[in-house]
Amino acid sequence: MLFFINFKAYTESTSANALKIIRDIEREFGVSESIVLVLNPLDSLIETKLTKYVQTAEPLDSGAFTGHIPIGVLKEYHYSGVMLNHSEHKISHEKIRNSVEMASKLGLRTLVCAADLKEIESVVNFHPDFVAYEPPELIGGNISVSSAKPEIIGAAVGILRGTGSKLVVGAGIKNREDVRVSGKLGAEGILVASGVVKSPEPIRVIVEMMKEVV
Ligand code: G3P
């Protein structure tokens, strides 16, 4: 199971605070292959041996693209992958398709978010490495996707079976039990933000959750 931590753009998890969380994770877990940092592009220059994905990017090469984040330059920043179509940064399906195609040609992993079963069915056609099911209404709240939507997670597992894309689930995940239930339902990863980065003790929360990351 993989543990994706989305740093979003919280004060608690950008700039010097992002660096502190990352150094604390390294101290606690070393170079854990189970942890994936999903970083704000502003924090692209933070050096770490942990796996890094960027929170979004576009199907562009380097060049005259003011204010864009081209997939073509991600490797220069030691990113291993890119998240696409997060609920807080929706993009067209055509852009998802082009982005996944370009990223995989460059050897970058793709984590494509989907809000419901219909969207999961569409985005799996683009063959991303991971599809993240995140019901938007639960994001940032206290009710977890694993407790509120177990039947959707089960159905999502069915949709992805045999496709080569792995299911990740996120929204409202806060504790070890949420991770355990997600895994039991068939998720191969969890995607968490506020439960970790807005906690007064992020490392303590990660340590607890990681007990279920096997
Ligand atoms: O990408 C993760 C995310 O949207 C879930 O947010 O705060 O509910 O863990 P949160």
PDB file of C-alpha atoms and ligand atoms in Angstrom:
ATOM      1  CA  MET A   1       0.000   0.000   0.000  1.00  0.00           C
ATOM      2  CA  LEU A   2       1.185   3.524  -0.751  1.00  0.00           C
ATOM      3  CA  PHE A   3       0.754   6.560   1.447  1.00  0.00           C
ATOM      4  CA  PHE A   4       0.365   9.741  -0.639  1.00  0.00           C
ATOM      5  CA  ILE A   5       0.582  12.962   1.372  1.00  0.00           C
ATOM      6  CA  ASN A   6      -0.855  15.968  -0.458  1.00  0.00           C
ATOM      7  CA  PHE A   7       0.753  19.094   0.945  1.00  0.00           C
ATOM      8  CA  LYS A   8      -1.810  21.353  -0.840  1.00  0.00           C
ATOM      9  CA  ALA A   9      -1.049  25.054  -0.188  1.00  0.00           C
ATOM     10  CA  TYR A  10      -1.569  25.236   3.561  1.00  0.00           C
ATOM     11  CA  THR A  11       0.719  27.546   5.519  1.00  0.00           C
ATOM     12  CA  GLU A  12       1.499  24.498   7.641  1.00  0.00           C
ATOM     13  CA  SER A  13       2.819  22.560   4.645  1.00  0.00           C
ATOM     14  CA  THR A  14       4.474  24.992   2.232  1.00  0.00           C
ATOM     15  CA  SER A  15       7.861  26.691   2.175  1.00  0.00           C
ATOM     16  CA  ALA A  16       9.871  26.229   5.426  1.00  0.00           C
ATOM     17  CA  ASN A  17       7.049  24.205   6.962  1.00  0.00           C
ATOM     18  CA  ALA A  18       7.041  21.782   4.011  1.00  0.00           C
ATOM     19  CA  LEU A  19      10.774  21.377   4.443  1.00  0.00           C
ATOM     20  CA  LYS A  20      10.366  20.679   8.167  1.00  0.00           C
ATOM     21  CA  ILE A  21       7.702  17.999   7.608  1.00  0.00           C
ATOM     22  CA  ILE A  22       9.838  16.340   4.945  1.00  0.00           C
ATOM     23  CA  ARG A  23      12.972  16.334   7.122  1.00  0.00           C
ATOM     24  CA  ASP A  24      10.928  14.931  10.030  1.00  0.00           C
ATOM     25  CA  ILE A  25       9.571  12.150   7.789  1.00  0.00           C
ATOM     26  CA  GLU A  26      13.109  11.328   6.651  1.00  0.00           C
ATOM     27  CA  ARG A  27      14.307  11.193  10.255  1.00  0.00           C
ATOM     28  CA  GLU A  28      11.465   8.889  11.263  1.00  0.00           C
ATOM     29  CA  PHE A  29      11.217   6.593   8.230  1.00  0.00           C
ATOM     30  CA  GLY A  30      14.429   7.034   6.228  1.00  0.00           C
ATOM     31  CA  VAL A  31      13.786   6.661   2.517  1.00  0.00           C
ATOM     32  CA  SER A  32      10.484   4.801   2.811  1.00  0.00           C
ATOM     33  CA  GLU A  33       9.248   3.593  -0.546  1.00  0.00           C
ATOM     34  CA  SER A  34       5.682   3.585   0.782  1.00  0.00           C
ATOM     35  CA  ILE A  35       5.541   7.359   1.233  1.00  0.00           C
ATOM     36  CA  VAL A  36       4.876   9.702  -1.695  1.00  0.00           C
ATOM     37  CA  LEU A  37       5.034  13.470  -1.164  1.00  0.00           C
ATOM     38  CA  VAL A  38       2.615  15.376  -3.391  1.00  0.00           C
ATOM     39  CA  LEU A  39       4.105  18.838  -3.362  1.00  0.00           C
ATOM     40  CA  ASN A  40       2.998  22.307  -4.291  1.00  0.00           C
ATOM     41  CA  PRO A  41       5.007  23.381  -7.373  1.00  0.00           C
ATOM     42  CA  LEU A  42       6.369  26.316  -5.337  1.00  0.00           C
ATOM     43  CA  ASP A  43       8.259  23.763  -3.256  1.00  0.00           C
ATOM     44  CA  SER A  44       9.817  22.017  -6.225  1.00  0.00           C
ATOM     45  CA  LEU A  45      13.381  22.737  -5.167  1.00  0.00           C
ATOM     46  CA  ILE A  46      13.164  20.913  -1.844  1.00  0.00           C
ATOM     47  CA  GLU A  47      15.725  18.144  -2.060  1.00  0.00           C
ATOM     48  CA  THR A  48      14.798  14.723  -0.741  1.00  0.00           C
ATOM     49  CA  LYS A  49      15.315  11.083  -1.587  1.00  0.00           C
ATOM     50  CA  LEU A  50      11.662  10.406  -0.804  1.00  0.00           C
ATOM     51  CA  THR A  51       9.384   9.982  -3.809  1.00  0.00           C
ATOM     52  CA  LYS A  52       7.958  13.327  -4.968  1.00  0.00           C
ATOM     53  CA  TYR A  53       4.951  14.019  -7.197  1.00  0.00           C
ATOM     54  CA  VAL A  54       3.862  17.490  -8.208  1.00  0.00           C
ATOM     55  CA  GLN A  55       0.254  18.533  -7.519  1.00  0.00           C
ATOM     56  CA  THR A  56      -0.484  19.385 -11.147  1.00  0.00           C
ATOM     57  CA  ALA A  57       1.301  19.984 -14.439  1.00  0.00           C
ATOM     58  CA  GLU A  58       0.440  20.459 -18.069  1.00  0.00           C
ATOM     59  CA  PRO A  59       1.189  18.527 -21.246  1.00  0.00           C
ATOM     60  CA  LEU A  60       3.871  20.947 -22.404  1.00  0.00           C
ATOM     61  CA  ASP A  61       7.577  20.744 -23.032  1.00  0.00           C
ATOM     62  CA  SER A  62       9.953  23.440 -21.770  1.00  0.00           C
ATOM     63  CA  GLY A  63       9.613  26.694 -23.660  1.00  0.00           C
ATOM     64  CA  ALA A  64       7.727  29.954 -23.879  1.00  0.00           C
ATOM     65  CA  PHE A  65       4.979  29.085 -21.393  1.00  0.00           C
ATOM     66  CA  THR A  66       4.564  31.853 -18.840  1.00  0.00           C
ATOM     67  CA  GLY A  67       3.027  30.733 -15.587  1.00  0.00           C
ATOM     68  CA  HIS A  68       2.655  27.098 -16.677  1.00  0.00           C
ATOM     69  CA  ILE A  69       4.111  23.941 -15.166  1.00  0.00           C
ATOM     70  CA  PRO A  70       5.279  21.820 -18.087  1.00  0.00           C
ATOM     71  CA  ILE A  71       5.422  18.063 -17.627  1.00  0.00           C
ATOM     72  CA  GLY A  72       8.530  18.239 -19.790  1.00  0.00           C
ATOM     73  CA  VAL A  73      10.585  19.888 -17.009  1.00  0.00           C
ATOM     74  CA  LEU A  74       9.462  17.770 -14.026  1.00  0.00           C
ATOM     75  CA  LYS A  75      12.428  15.427 -14.159  1.00  0.00           C
ATOM     76  CA  GLU A  76      14.781  18.398 -13.707  1.00  0.00           C
ATOM     77  CA  TYR A  77      13.136  18.818 -10.317  1.00  0.00           C
ATOM     78  CA  HIS A  78      13.468  15.102  -9.488  1.00  0.00           C
ATOM     79  CA  TYR A  79       9.757  14.444  -9.567  1.00  0.00           C
ATOM     80  CA  SER A  80       8.739  10.819 -10.074  1.00  0.00           C
ATOM     81  CA  GLY A  81       5.156  11.603 -10.917  1.00  0.00           C
ATOM     82  CA  VAL A  82       2.336  14.046 -11.353  1.00  0.00           C
ATOM     83  CA  MET A  83      -1.122  14.284  -9.827  1.00  0.00           C
ATOM     84  CA  LEU A  84      -3.848  15.402 -12.231  1.00  0.00           C
ATOM     85  CA  ASN A  85      -7.469  16.535 -11.996  1.00  0.00           C
ATOM     86  CA  HIS A  86      -7.662  17.011  -8.229  1.00  0.00           C
ATOM     87  CA  SER A  87     -11.101  18.326  -7.161  1.00  0.00           C
ATOM     88  CA  GLU A  88      -9.414  21.614  -6.319  1.00  0.00           C
ATOM     89  CA  HIS A  89      -7.804  21.769  -9.774  1.00  0.00           C
ATOM     90  CA  LYS A  90     -10.074  20.132 -12.336  1.00  0.00           C
ATOM     91  CA  ILE A  91      -8.914  19.844 -15.931  1.00  0.00           C
ATOM     92  CA  SER A  92     -10.576  18.609 -19.118  1.00  0.00           C
ATOM     93  CA  HIS A  93     -10.522  14.927 -19.949  1.00  0.00           C
ATOM     94  CA  GLU A  94      -8.623  15.743 -23.109  1.00  0.00           C
ATOM     95  CA  LYS A  95      -5.929  17.397 -21.014  1.00  0.00           C
ATOM     96  CA  ILE A  96      -5.819  14.378 -18.688  1.00  0.00           C
ATOM     97  CA  ARG A  97      -5.363  12.071 -21.674  1.00  0.00           C
ATOM     98  CA  ASN A  98      -2.565  14.189 -23.150  1.00  0.00           C
ATOM     99  CA  SER A  99      -0.880  14.612 -19.776  1.00  0.00           C
ATOM    100  CA  VAL A 100      -0.902  10.894 -18.968  1.00  0.00           C
ATOM    101  CA  GLU A 101       0.440  10.101 -22.419  1.00  0.00           C
ATOM    102  CA  MET A 102       3.263  12.623 -22.182  1.00  0.00           C
ATOM    103  CA  ALA A 103       4.139  11.733 -18.579  1.00  0.00           C
ATOM    104  CA  SER A 104       4.360   8.034 -19.299  1.00  0.00           C
ATOM    105  CA  LYS A 105       6.549   8.619 -22.359  1.00  0.00           C
ATOM    106  CA  LEU A 106       8.920  10.495 -20.031  1.00  0.00           C
ATOM    107  CA  GLY A 107       8.844   7.735 -17.411  1.00  0.00           C
ATOM    108  CA  LEU A 108       6.763   9.724 -14.932  1.00  0.00           C
ATOM    109  CA  ARG A 109       3.960   8.148 -12.893  1.00  0.00           C
ATOM    110  CA  THR A 110       0.439   9.532 -12.991  1.00  0.00           C
ATOM    111  CA  LEU A 111      -2.143   9.797 -10.231  1.00  0.00           C
ATOM    112  CA  VAL A 112      -5.476  10.909 -11.691  1.00  0.00           C
ATOM    113  CA  CYS A 113      -8.212  12.000  -9.289  1.00  0.00           C
ATOM    114  CA  ALA A 114     -11.878  11.221  -9.843  1.00  0.00           C
ATOM    115  CA  ALA A 115     -14.914  12.408  -7.908  1.00  0.00           C
ATOM    116  CA  ASP A 116     -17.290   9.498  -8.554  1.00  0.00           C
ATOM    117  CA  LEU A 117     -17.695   6.159 -10.309  1.00  0.00           C
ATOM    118  CA  LYS A 118     -18.608   7.787 -13.606  1.00  0.00           C
ATOM    119  CA  GLU A 119     -15.391   9.771 -13.630  1.00  0.00           C
ATOM    120  CA  ILE A 120     -13.384   6.704 -12.563  1.00  0.00           C
ATOM    121  CA  GLU A 121     -14.826   4.832 -15.556  1.00  0.00           C
ATOM    122  CA  SER A 122     -13.740   7.658 -17.875  1.00  0.00           C
ATOM    123  CA  VAL A 123     -10.251   8.338 -16.583  1.00  0.00           C
ATOM    124  CA  VAL A 124      -9.220   4.690 -16.419  1.00  0.00           C
ATOM    125  CA  ASN A 125      -9.386   4.703 -20.223  1.00  0.00           C
ATOM    126  CA  PHE A 126      -6.316   6.954 -20.203  1.00  0.00           C
ATOM    127  CA  HIS A 127      -4.278   4.240 -18.386  1.00  0.00           C
ATOM    128  CA  PRO A 128      -2.873   6.227 -15.450  1.00  0.00           C
ATOM    129  CA  ASP A 129      -0.768   4.370 -12.891  1.00  0.00           C
ATOM    130  CA  PHE A 130      -3.183   5.340 -10.130  1.00  0.00           C
ATOM    131  CA  VAL A 131      -6.782   6.526  -9.975  1.00  0.00           C
ATOM    132  CA  ALA A 132      -7.594   8.389  -6.765  1.00  0.00           C
ATOM    133  CA  TYR A 133     -11.221   8.303  -5.733  1.00  0.00           C
ATOM    134  CA  GLU A 134     -11.993  11.437  -3.679  1.00  0.00           C
ATOM    135  CA  PRO A 135     -15.610  12.472  -3.058  1.00  0.00           C
ATOM    136  CA  PRO A 136     -15.321  16.296  -3.042  1.00  0.00           C
ATOM    137  CA  GLU A 137     -17.855  16.800  -0.253  1.00  0.00           C
ATOM    138  CA  LEU A 138     -15.673  14.829   2.188  1.00  0.00           C
ATOM    139  CA  ILE A 139     -12.385  16.568   1.410  1.00  0.00           C
ATOM    140  CA  GLY A 140     -11.007  18.439   4.410  1.00  0.00           C
ATOM    141  CA  GLY A 141     -13.757  17.147   6.696  1.00  0.00           C
ATOM    142  CA  ASN A 142     -13.965  14.706   9.561  1.00  0.00           C
ATOM    143  CA  ILE A 143     -15.899  11.910   7.872  1.00  0.00           C
ATOM    144  CA  SER A 144     -13.603   9.636   5.924  1.00  0.00           C
ATOM    145  CA  VAL A 145     -14.233   8.195   2.479  1.00  0.00           C
ATOM    146  CA  SER A 146     -13.679   4.716   3.932  1.00  0.00           C
ATOM    147  CA  SER A 147     -16.485   5.118   6.478  1.00  0.00           C
ATOM    148  CA  ALA A 148     -18.933   7.082   4.272  1.00  0.00           C
ATOM    149  CA  LYS A 149     -18.478   5.384   0.881  1.00  0.00           C
ATOM    150  CA  PRO A 150     -17.380   1.777   1.374  1.00  0.00           C
ATOM    151  CA  GLU A 151     -19.669   0.509  -1.387  1.00  0.00           C
ATOM    152  CA  ILE A 152     -18.259   3.018  -3.894  1.00  0.00           C
ATOM    153  CA  ILE A 153     -14.725   1.947  -3.005  1.00  0.00           C
ATOM    154  CA  GLY A 154     -15.775  -1.678  -3.618  1.00  0.00           C
ATOM    155  CA  ALA A 155     -17.303  -0.747  -6.975  1.00  0.00           C
ATOM    156  CA  ALA A 156     -14.185   1.250  -7.908  1.00  0.00           C
ATOM    157  CA  VAL A 157     -12.013  -1.790  -7.175  1.00  0.00           C
ATOM    158  CA  GLY A 158     -14.221  -3.722  -9.614  1.00  0.00           C
ATOM    159  CA  ILE A 159     -13.870  -1.078 -12.335  1.00  0.00           C
ATOM    160  CA  LEU A 160     -10.079  -0.999 -12.053  1.00  0.00           C
ATOM    161  CA  ARG A 161      -9.596  -4.780 -11.857  1.00  0.00           C
ATOM    162  CA  GLY A 162      -7.510  -5.971 -14.791  1.00  0.00           C
ATOM    163  CA  THR A 163      -6.831  -2.450 -16.113  1.00  0.00           C
ATOM    164  CA  GLY A 164      -3.322  -1.985 -14.715  1.00  0.00           C
ATOM    165  CA  SER A 165      -4.397   1.154 -12.807  1.00  0.00           C
ATOM    166  CA  LYS A 166      -4.335   0.968  -9.022  1.00  0.00           C
ATOM    167  CA  LEU A 167      -6.976   2.437  -6.754  1.00  0.00           C
ATOM    168  CA  VAL A 168      -6.072   5.130  -4.222  1.00  0.00           C
ATOM    169  CA  VAL A 169      -8.718   6.624  -1.933  1.00  0.00           C
ATOM    170  CA  GLY A 170      -8.776   9.964  -0.179  1.00  0.00           C
ATOM    171  CA  ALA A 171     -10.904  12.543   1.654  1.00  0.00           C
ATOM    172  CA  GLY A 172     -11.320  12.885   5.383  1.00  0.00           C
ATOM    173  CA  ILE A 173      -8.757  10.204   6.192  1.00  0.00           C
ATOM    174  CA  LYS A 174      -7.525  10.922   9.688  1.00  0.00           C
ATOM    175  CA  ASN A 175      -6.393   7.781  11.489  1.00  0.00           C
ATOM    176  CA  ARG A 176      -5.091   4.243  11.422  1.00  0.00           C
ATOM    177  CA  GLU A 177      -8.598   2.758  11.231  1.00  0.00           C
ATOM    178  CA  ASP A 178      -9.384   4.733   8.062  1.00  0.00           C
ATOM    179  CA  VAL A 179      -6.251   3.320   6.461  1.00  0.00           C
ATOM    180  CA  ARG A 180      -7.016  -0.220   7.628  1.00  0.00           C
ATOM    181  CA  VAL A 181     -10.576  -0.131   6.265  1.00  0.00           C
ATOM    182  CA  SER A 182      -9.418   1.401   2.955  1.00  0.00           C
ATOM    183  CA  GLY A 183      -6.934  -1.446   2.505  1.00  0.00           C
ATOM    184  CA  LYS A 184      -9.508  -4.050   3.462  1.00  0.00           C
ATOM    185  CA  LEU A 185     -11.903  -2.660   0.866  1.00  0.00           C
ATOM    186  CA  GLY A 186      -9.229  -3.121  -1.792  1.00  0.00           C
ATOM    187  CA  ALA A 187      -7.506   0.265  -2.078  1.00  0.00           C
ATOM    188  CA  GLU A 188      -3.807   0.066  -2.886  1.00  0.00           C
ATOM    189  CA  GLY A 189      -3.059   3.522  -1.577  1.00  0.00           C
ATOM    190  CA  ILE A 190      -4.446   6.380   0.461  1.00  0.00           C
ATOM    191  CA  LEU A 191      -4.258  10.087  -0.277  1.00  0.00           C
ATOM    192  CA  VAL A 192      -4.309  12.326   2.763  1.00  0.00           C
ATOM    193  CA  ALA A 193      -3.837  16.042   3.364  1.00  0.00           C
ATOM    194  CA  SER A 194      -5.334  17.863   6.353  1.00  0.00           C
ATOM    195  CA  GLY A 195      -5.309  14.828   8.665  1.00  0.00           C
ATOM    196  CA  VAL A 196      -1.517  14.923   8.466  1.00  0.00           C
ATOM    197  CA  VAL A 197      -0.343  18.382   7.532  1.00  0.00           C
ATOM    198  CA  LYS A 198      -2.769  20.337   9.684  1.00  0.00           C
ATOM    199  CA  SER A 199      -2.210  18.122  12.693  1.00  0.00           C
ATOM    200  CA  PRO A 200      -0.121  19.703  15.472  1.00  0.00           C
ATOM    201  CA  GLU A 201       1.894  16.470  15.346  1.00  0.00           C
ATOM    202  CA  PRO A 202       2.093  15.321  11.706  1.00  0.00           C
ATOM    203  CA  ILE A 203       4.736  12.686  12.369  1.00  0.00           C
ATOM    204  CA  ARG A 204       2.758  11.074  15.172  1.00  0.00           C
ATOM    205  CA  VAL A 205      -0.244  10.781  12.806  1.00  0.00           C
ATOM    206  CA  ILE A 206       1.899   9.346  10.003  1.00  0.00           C
ATOM    207  CA  VAL A 207       3.497   6.821  12.372  1.00  0.00           C
ATOM    208  CA  GLU A 208       0.044   5.594  13.431  1.00  0.00           C
ATOM    209  CA  MET A 209      -1.282   5.386   9.858  1.00  0.00           C
ATOM    210  CA  MET A 210       1.876   3.707   8.584  1.00  0.00           C
ATOM    211  CA  LYS A 211       1.168   0.756  10.901  1.00  0.00           C
ATOM    212  CA  GLU A 212      -1.494  -0.232   8.345  1.00  0.00           C
ATOM    213  CA  VAL A 213       0.638   0.504   5.301  1.00  0.00           C
ATOM    214  CA  VAL A 214       1.981  -2.924   4.377  1.00  0.00           C
TER     215      VAL A 214
HETATM  216  O1  G3P B   1      -5.664  15.109  -2.084  1.00  0.00           O
HETATM  217  C1  G3P B   1      -6.048  14.778  -0.796  1.00  0.00           C
HETATM  218  C2  G3P B   1      -7.251  15.455  -0.383  1.00  0.00           C
HETATM  219  O2  G3P B   1      -8.000  16.157  -1.272  1.00  0.00           O
HETATM  220  C3  G3P B   1      -7.918  14.964   0.805  1.00  0.00           C
HETATM  221  O3  G3P B   1      -7.902  16.033   1.675  1.00  0.00           O
HETATM  222  O4  G3P B   1      -7.810  17.072   3.819  1.00  0.00           O
HETATM  223  O5  G3P B   1      -9.580  15.408   3.309  1.00  0.00           O
HETATM  224  O6  G3P B   1      -7.227  14.647   3.619  1.00  0.00           O
HETATM  225  P1  G3P B   1      -8.154  15.784   3.196  1.00  0.00           P
END
